[in-house]
mmCIF file of C-alpha atoms in Angstrom:
data_model
loop_
_atom_site.group_PDB
_atom_site.id
_atom_site.type_symbol
_atom_site.label_atom_id
_atom_site.label_comp_id
_atom_site.label_asym_id
_atom_site.label_seq_id
_atom_site.Cartn_x
_atom_site.Cartn_y
_atom_site.Cartn_z
ATOM 1 C CA MET V 23 8.319 -47.880 -17.624
ATOM 2 C CA PRO V 24 12.055 -47.467 -17.215
ATOM 3 C CA SER V 25 14.042 -47.178 -20.427
ATOM 4 C CA ALA V 26 16.982 -49.374 -21.389
ATOM 5 C CA SER V 27 19.323 -46.921 -19.687
ATOM 6 C CA GLY V 28 17.471 -47.273 -16.394
ATOM 7 C CA HIS V 29 15.894 -43.809 -16.459
ATOM 8 C CA ASN V 30 12.189 -43.032 -16.724
ATOM 9 C CA ALA V 31 11.019 -42.723 -20.304
ATOM 10 C CA LEU V 32 8.848 -39.685 -19.502
ATOM 11 C CA PRO V 33 10.512 -36.541 -18.035
ATOM 12 C CA GLU V 34 9.324 -35.345 -14.663
ATOM 13 C CA THR V 35 7.025 -32.343 -15.070
ATOM 14 C CA THR V 36 6.115 -29.557 -12.675
ATOM 15 C CA PRO V 37 2.446 -29.655 -11.664
ATOM 16 C CA PRO V 38 0.440 -26.840 -13.326
ATOM 17 C CA GLY V 39 0.125 -23.750 -11.165
ATOM 18 C CA SER V 40 2.916 -24.766 -8.759
ATOM 19 C CA ALA V 41 5.491 -22.263 -10.011
ATOM 20 C CA ALA V 42 5.356 -18.567 -9.114
ATOM 21 C CA LYS V 43 4.821 -16.414 -12.195
ATOM 22 C CA PHE V 44 5.350 -12.678 -12.637
ATOM 23 C CA ALA V 45 5.299 -10.015 -15.356
ATOM 24 C CA ALA V 46 7.745 -7.392 -16.550
ATOM 25 C CA ILE V 47 6.816 -3.697 -16.347
ATOM 26 C CA GLY V 48 6.914 -2.835 -20.045
ATOM 27 C CA SER V 49 3.148 -2.336 -20.390
ATOM 28 C CA PRO V 50 1.215 0.779 -19.216
ATOM 29 C CA TYR V 51 -0.650 -1.061 -16.432
ATOM 30 C CA PHE V 52 2.135 -0.759 -13.877
ATOM 31 C CA GLY V 53 2.468 2.996 -14.456
ATOM 32 C CA ILE V 54 -1.265 3.528 -13.944
ATOM 33 C CA MET V 55 -1.242 1.578 -10.671
ATOM 34 C CA LEU V 56 1.889 3.352 -9.437
ATOM 35 C CA ALA V 57 0.377 6.789 -10.127
ATOM 36 C CA SER V 58 -2.868 5.781 -8.413
ATOM 37 C CA MET V 59 -1.027 4.506 -5.339
ATOM 38 C CA ALA V 60 0.965 7.746 -5.040
ATOM 39 C CA VAL V 61 -2.152 9.940 -5.350
ATOM 40 C CA VAL V 62 -4.011 7.842 -2.759
ATOM 41 C CA LEU V 63 -1.133 8.115 -0.281
ATOM 42 C CA ILE V 64 -0.727 11.891 -0.752
ATOM 43 C CA LEU V 65 -4.470 12.505 -0.290
ATOM 44 C CA SER V 66 -4.471 10.185 2.736
ATOM 45 C CA ASN V 67 -1.691 12.249 4.311
ATOM 46 C CA ILE V 68 -3.787 15.410 3.984
ATOM 47 C CA GLY V 69 -6.933 13.736 5.280
ATOM 48 C CA ALA V 70 -5.069 12.167 8.206
ATOM 49 C CA SER V 71 -4.381 15.615 9.695
ATOM 50 C CA LYS V 72 -8.050 15.757 10.744
ATOM 51 C CA GLY V 73 -9.209 13.702 13.710
ATOM 52 C CA VAL V 74 -12.602 12.082 13.156
ATOM 53 C CA ALA V 75 -14.993 10.844 15.849
ATOM 54 C CA ILE V 76 -17.890 8.666 14.662
ATOM 55 C CA GLY V 77 -19.700 7.834 17.876
ATOM 56 C CA PRO V 78 -17.185 5.943 20.033
ATOM 57 C CA ILE V 79 -14.912 5.279 17.048
ATOM 58 C CA ILE V 80 -11.762 7.415 16.786
ATOM 59 C CA THR V 81 -10.062 7.642 13.411
ATOM 60 C CA ASP V 82 -8.792 10.278 10.954
ATOM 61 C CA GLY V 83 -9.949 11.883 7.725
ATOM 62 C CA GLY V 84 -7.892 9.574 5.527
ATOM 63 C CA PHE V 85 -9.471 6.369 6.813
ATOM 64 C CA PHE V 86 -11.513 5.682 3.671
ATOM 65 C CA LEU V 87 -8.595 6.192 1.284
ATOM 66 C CA PHE V 88 -5.574 4.454 2.738
ATOM 67 C CA PRO V 89 -6.727 0.813 2.307
ATOM 68 C CA LEU V 90 -6.768 1.460 -1.449
ATOM 69 C CA ALA V 91 -2.987 1.932 -1.376
ATOM 70 C CA TYR V 92 -2.593 -1.541 0.118
ATOM 71 C CA ILE V 93 -4.972 -3.090 -2.401
ATOM 72 C CA LEU V 94 -2.913 -1.561 -5.216
ATOM 73 C CA GLY V 95 0.233 -2.800 -3.487
ATOM 74 C CA ASP V 96 -1.219 -6.316 -3.401
ATOM 75 C CA VAL V 97 -1.947 -6.218 -7.137
ATOM 76 C CA ILE V 98 1.565 -4.970 -7.954
ATOM 77 C CA SER V 99 3.228 -7.556 -5.698
ATOM 78 C CA GLU V 100 1.172 -10.462 -7.046
ATOM 79 C CA VAL V 101 1.596 -9.560 -10.713
ATOM 80 C CA TYR V 102 5.090 -8.045 -10.864
ATOM 81 C CA GLY V 103 6.903 -9.449 -7.825
ATOM 82 C CA PHE V 104 8.783 -8.071 -4.832
ATOM 83 C CA LYS V 105 11.501 -6.143 -6.677
ATOM 84 C CA VAL V 106 8.979 -4.146 -8.703
ATOM 85 C CA ALA V 107 6.748 -3.646 -5.654
ATOM 86 C CA ARG V 108 9.731 -2.307 -3.715
ATOM 87 C CA LYS V 109 10.401 0.155 -6.558
ATOM 88 C CA ALA V 110 6.749 1.282 -6.387
ATOM 89 C CA ILE V 111 6.966 1.724 -2.598
ATOM 90 C CA PHE V 112 10.107 3.873 -2.777
ATOM 91 C CA THR V 113 8.723 5.940 -5.681
ATOM 92 C CA THR V 114 5.503 6.624 -3.772
ATOM 93 C CA PHE V 115 7.612 7.496 -0.725
ATOM 94 C CA ALA V 116 9.637 10.046 -2.732
ATOM 95 C CA LEU V 117 6.538 11.644 -4.277
ATOM 96 C CA SER V 118 4.953 12.051 -0.849
ATOM 97 C CA VAL V 119 8.095 13.762 0.424
ATOM 98 C CA PHE V 120 7.975 16.082 -2.590
ATOM 99 C CA ALA V 121 4.332 16.921 -1.866
ATOM 100 C CA SER V 122 5.184 17.737 1.741
ATOM 101 C CA LEU V 123 7.982 20.073 0.633
ATOM 102 C CA CYS V 124 5.535 21.808 -1.720
ATOM 103 C CA TYR V 125 3.115 22.384 1.178
ATOM 104 C CA TRP V 126 5.940 23.949 3.204
ATOM 105 C CA VAL V 127 6.877 26.307 0.329
ATOM 106 C CA ILE V 128 3.229 27.292 -0.264
ATOM 107 C CA ILE V 129 2.753 28.163 3.412
ATOM 108 C CA ALA V 130 6.057 30.058 3.590
ATOM 109 C CA LEU V 131 5.374 32.243 0.524
ATOM 110 C CA PRO V 132 4.273 35.804 1.434
ATOM 111 C CA GLY V 133 0.547 36.278 0.919
ATOM 112 C CA PHE V 134 -1.823 39.232 0.724
ATOM 113 C CA ASP V 135 -2.177 41.116 3.989
ATOM 114 C CA ASP V 136 -5.877 41.920 3.622
ATOM 115 C CA GLU V 137 -8.597 40.078 5.541
ATOM 116 C CA PHE V 138 -9.128 37.509 2.802
ATOM 117 C CA GLY V 139 -5.395 36.861 2.459
ATOM 118 C CA THR V 140 -4.812 36.380 6.192
ATOM 119 C CA SER V 141 -7.842 34.088 6.550
ATOM 120 C CA LYS V 142 -6.651 32.028 3.569
ATOM 121 C CA GLN V 143 -3.156 31.791 5.076
ATOM 122 C CA ALA V 144 -4.592 30.636 8.398
ATOM 123 C CA ALA V 145 -6.711 28.023 6.613
ATOM 124 C CA LEU V 146 -3.693 26.705 4.706
ATOM 125 C CA GLU V 147 -1.596 26.518 7.851
ATOM 126 C CA GLY V 148 -4.395 24.753 9.691
ATOM 127 C CA ALA V 149 -4.985 22.236 6.907
ATOM 128 C CA LEU V 150 -1.445 21.635 5.653
ATOM 129 C CA GLY V 151 0.672 22.776 8.604
ATOM 130 C CA PRO V 152 0.536 19.476 10.533
ATOM 131 C CA VAL V 153 1.078 17.465 7.373
ATOM 132 C CA PRO V 154 4.910 17.126 7.628
ATOM 133 C CA GLN V 155 4.588 15.115 10.855
ATOM 134 C CA ILE V 156 1.672 13.196 9.381
ATOM 135 C CA VAL V 157 3.781 12.529 6.294
ATOM 136 C CA LEU V 158 6.658 11.298 8.469
ATOM 137 C CA ALA V 159 4.280 8.940 10.276
ATOM 138 C CA SER V 160 2.631 7.838 7.054
ATOM 139 C CA LEU V 161 5.854 7.325 5.133
ATOM 140 C CA LEU V 162 7.596 5.294 7.822
ATOM 141 C CA ALA V 163 4.447 3.237 8.344
ATOM 142 C CA PHE V 164 3.859 2.836 4.612
ATOM 143 C CA LEU V 165 7.474 1.876 3.961
ATOM 144 C CA ALA V 166 7.519 -0.780 6.696
ATOM 145 C CA GLY V 167 3.970 -2.061 6.244
ATOM 146 C CA GLN V 168 3.991 -2.258 2.452
ATOM 147 C CA THR V 169 7.430 -3.902 2.387
ATOM 148 C CA ILE V 170 6.299 -6.580 4.851
ATOM 149 C CA ASN V 171 3.017 -6.994 2.971
ATOM 150 C CA SER V 172 4.775 -7.458 -0.368
ATOM 151 C CA TRP V 173 7.530 -9.699 0.981
ATOM 152 C CA ILE V 174 5.090 -12.070 2.707
ATOM 153 C CA LEU V 175 2.795 -12.198 -0.339
ATOM 154 C CA VAL V 176 5.641 -13.071 -2.728
ATOM 155 C CA LYS V 177 7.132 -15.605 -0.295
ATOM 156 C CA MET V 178 3.732 -17.308 0.011
ATOM 157 C CA LYS V 179 3.381 -17.271 -3.773
ATOM 158 C CA ALA V 180 6.777 -18.963 -4.114
ATOM 159 C CA ARG V 181 5.329 -21.887 -2.140
ATOM 160 C CA SER V 182 1.840 -22.094 -3.620
ATOM 161 C CA GLY V 183 2.345 -20.746 -7.152
ATOM 162 C CA GLU V 184 -0.867 -19.508 -8.726
ATOM 163 C CA LYS V 185 -3.029 -21.315 -6.158
ATOM 164 C CA SER V 186 -4.402 -19.923 -2.850
ATOM 165 C CA LEU V 187 -4.443 -16.270 -3.914
ATOM 166 C CA TRP V 188 -7.054 -15.412 -1.259
ATOM 167 C CA ALA V 189 -4.811 -16.854 1.488
ATOM 168 C CA ARG V 190 -1.768 -14.774 0.578
ATOM 169 C CA LEU V 191 -3.845 -11.613 0.075
ATOM 170 C CA MET V 192 -5.376 -11.957 3.548
ATOM 171 C CA GLY V 193 -2.243 -13.176 5.322
ATOM 172 C CA SER V 194 0.090 -10.527 3.925
ATOM 173 C CA SER V 195 -2.458 -7.728 4.421
ATOM 174 C CA GLY V 196 -3.033 -8.587 8.075
ATOM 175 C CA ALA V 197 0.689 -8.483 8.893
ATOM 176 C CA GLY V 198 1.380 -5.358 6.845
ATOM 177 C CA GLU V 199 -1.597 -3.410 8.179
ATOM 178 C CA PHE V 200 -0.709 -4.185 11.802
ATOM 179 C CA VAL V 201 2.840 -2.838 11.430
ATOM 180 C CA ASP V 202 1.616 0.135 9.396
ATOM 181 C CA THR V 203 -1.126 1.098 11.862
ATOM 182 C CA LEU V 204 1.067 0.788 14.955
ATOM 183 C CA ILE V 205 3.862 2.956 13.511
ATOM 184 C CA PHE V 206 1.514 5.569 12.061
ATOM 185 C CA CYS V 207 -0.642 5.964 15.152
ATOM 186 C CA SER V 208 2.387 6.179 17.472
ATOM 187 C CA ILE V 209 3.776 9.172 15.557
ATOM 188 C CA ALA V 210 0.583 10.886 14.360
ATOM 189 C CA ALA V 211 -1.633 10.643 17.447
ATOM 190 C CA SER V 212 -0.460 13.894 19.057
ATOM 191 C CA VAL V 213 -0.914 15.860 15.821
ATOM 192 C CA ILE V 214 -4.613 15.072 15.553
ATOM 193 C CA GLY V 215 -5.241 15.699 19.257
ATOM 194 C CA ILE V 216 -4.988 12.210 20.821
ATOM 195 C CA THR V 217 -3.244 12.545 24.176
ATOM 196 C CA ASP V 218 -4.544 9.840 26.552
ATOM 197 C CA PHE V 219 -3.685 6.132 26.394
ATOM 198 C CA GLY V 220 -7.255 4.856 26.161
ATOM 199 C CA THR V 221 -8.022 6.978 23.114
ATOM 200 C CA PHE V 222 -4.704 5.954 21.571
ATOM 201 C CA VAL V 223 -5.542 2.250 21.950
ATOM 202 C CA ASN V 224 -8.959 2.942 20.419
ATOM 203 C CA TYR V 225 -7.231 4.715 17.510
ATOM 204 C CA VAL V 226 -4.817 1.813 16.895
ATOM 205 C CA VAL V 227 -7.385 -0.978 17.221
ATOM 206 C CA VAL V 228 -10.028 0.760 15.121
ATOM 207 C CA GLY V 229 -7.460 1.646 12.453
ATOM 208 C CA PHE V 230 -6.106 -1.891 12.220
ATOM 209 C CA VAL V 231 -9.481 -3.636 12.283
ATOM 210 C CA TYR V 232 -11.031 -1.226 9.783
ATOM 211 C CA LYS V 233 -8.162 -1.353 7.267
ATOM 212 C CA THR V 234 -7.858 -5.123 7.497
ATOM 213 C CA LEU V 235 -11.606 -5.668 7.164
ATOM 214 C CA VAL V 236 -11.748 -3.410 4.102
ATOM 215 C CA GLU V 237 -8.977 -5.413 2.464
ATOM 216 C CA PHE V 238 -10.636 -8.710 3.379
ATOM 217 C CA ILE V 239 -14.000 -7.523 2.035
ATOM 218 C CA PHE V 240 -12.351 -6.433 -1.208
ATOM 219 C CA VAL V 241 -10.409 -9.695 -1.680
ATOM 220 C CA PRO V 242 -12.903 -10.907 -4.364
ATOM 221 C CA VAL V 243 -12.578 -7.591 -6.233
ATOM 222 C CA THR V 244 -8.784 -7.564 -5.800
ATOM 223 C CA SER V 245 -8.653 -11.134 -7.111
ATOM 224 C CA LEU V 246 -10.687 -10.182 -10.189
ATOM 225 C CA VAL V 247 -8.410 -7.197 -10.887
ATOM 226 C CA ILE V 248 -5.318 -9.369 -10.439
ATOM 227 C CA GLY V 249 -6.764 -11.977 -12.815
ATOM 228 C CA TRP V 250 -7.540 -9.316 -15.424
ATOM 229 C CA VAL V 251 -4.070 -7.746 -15.210
ATOM 230 C CA LYS V 252 -2.398 -11.159 -15.448
ATOM 231 C CA LYS V 253 -4.341 -11.939 -18.631
ATOM 232 C CA SER V 254 -3.659 -8.472 -20.068
ATOM 233 C CA GLU V 255 0.080 -8.465 -19.356
ATOM 234 C CA PRO V 256 1.861 -9.983 -22.399
ATOM 235 C CA SER V 257 4.924 -10.892 -20.328
ATOM 236 C CA TYR V 258 3.103 -12.580 -17.430
ATOM 237 C CA GLY V 259 4.551 -16.032 -16.875
ATOM 238 C CA VAL V 260 7.486 -15.501 -19.249
ATOM 239 C CA PRO V 261 10.507 -17.169 -17.570
ATOM 240 C CA ALA V 262 12.735 -14.064 -17.605
ATOM 241 C CA ALA V 263 10.025 -11.871 -16.098
ATOM 242 C CA SER V 264 9.169 -14.504 -13.475
ATOM 243 C CA ALA V 265 12.809 -14.818 -12.444
ATOM 244 C CA ASN V 266 13.150 -11.035 -12.056
ATOM 245 C CA GLY V 267 9.971 -10.831 -9.961
ATOM 246 C CA ALA V 268 11.048 -13.273 -7.259
ATOM 247 C CA VAL V 269 12.382 -12.153 -3.870
#
């Protein structure tokens, strides 16, 4: 009923779950996920220097690792927000550049000139030599794809709040993986020996479909991890942390 002043007696409340909530990064969980994402990306860069043919399917040696980086990115974006996710993306970027520089120094250092030393040098050059171009492809793709993935996820969360987690995980992953795969394959194809257009299209399509399917299949697991981290983070849902996490 209206009050004597003409206003409603009960204040208007926000429906539960309609507001986007986030956490601050004071706990150890963010650091663990950031370290894991960096290690996954660095190992993926090494594995991606090897072309892999499984029947008619063309891919690279990092195919089984890279989707994990996006799953970790989804968890960070959902729990901590876009600003923190962007910090994680740039940190992972910088660590991958550092790893690539280390490979270059290791290869350039003078080695033993006996048979074992020369064979070891050749093996290192063969395994790590192409990595700088792979790293360039991976970093540009990762930077663009993860940023789009995180931005879309947080924007969708701003509209739906805590509801429809599966929808924003799938929607953001599909967009991010497409951009990531197209950029990476365009730069890295020649390094792993892909020279004709048909094989290139196979490489792009297989990469996109595989990565996206992996993320979709793992949505229930990702959702459980996100739920656990949200409950474990003391600052999750605190107004100051939620305001800092928004785009």
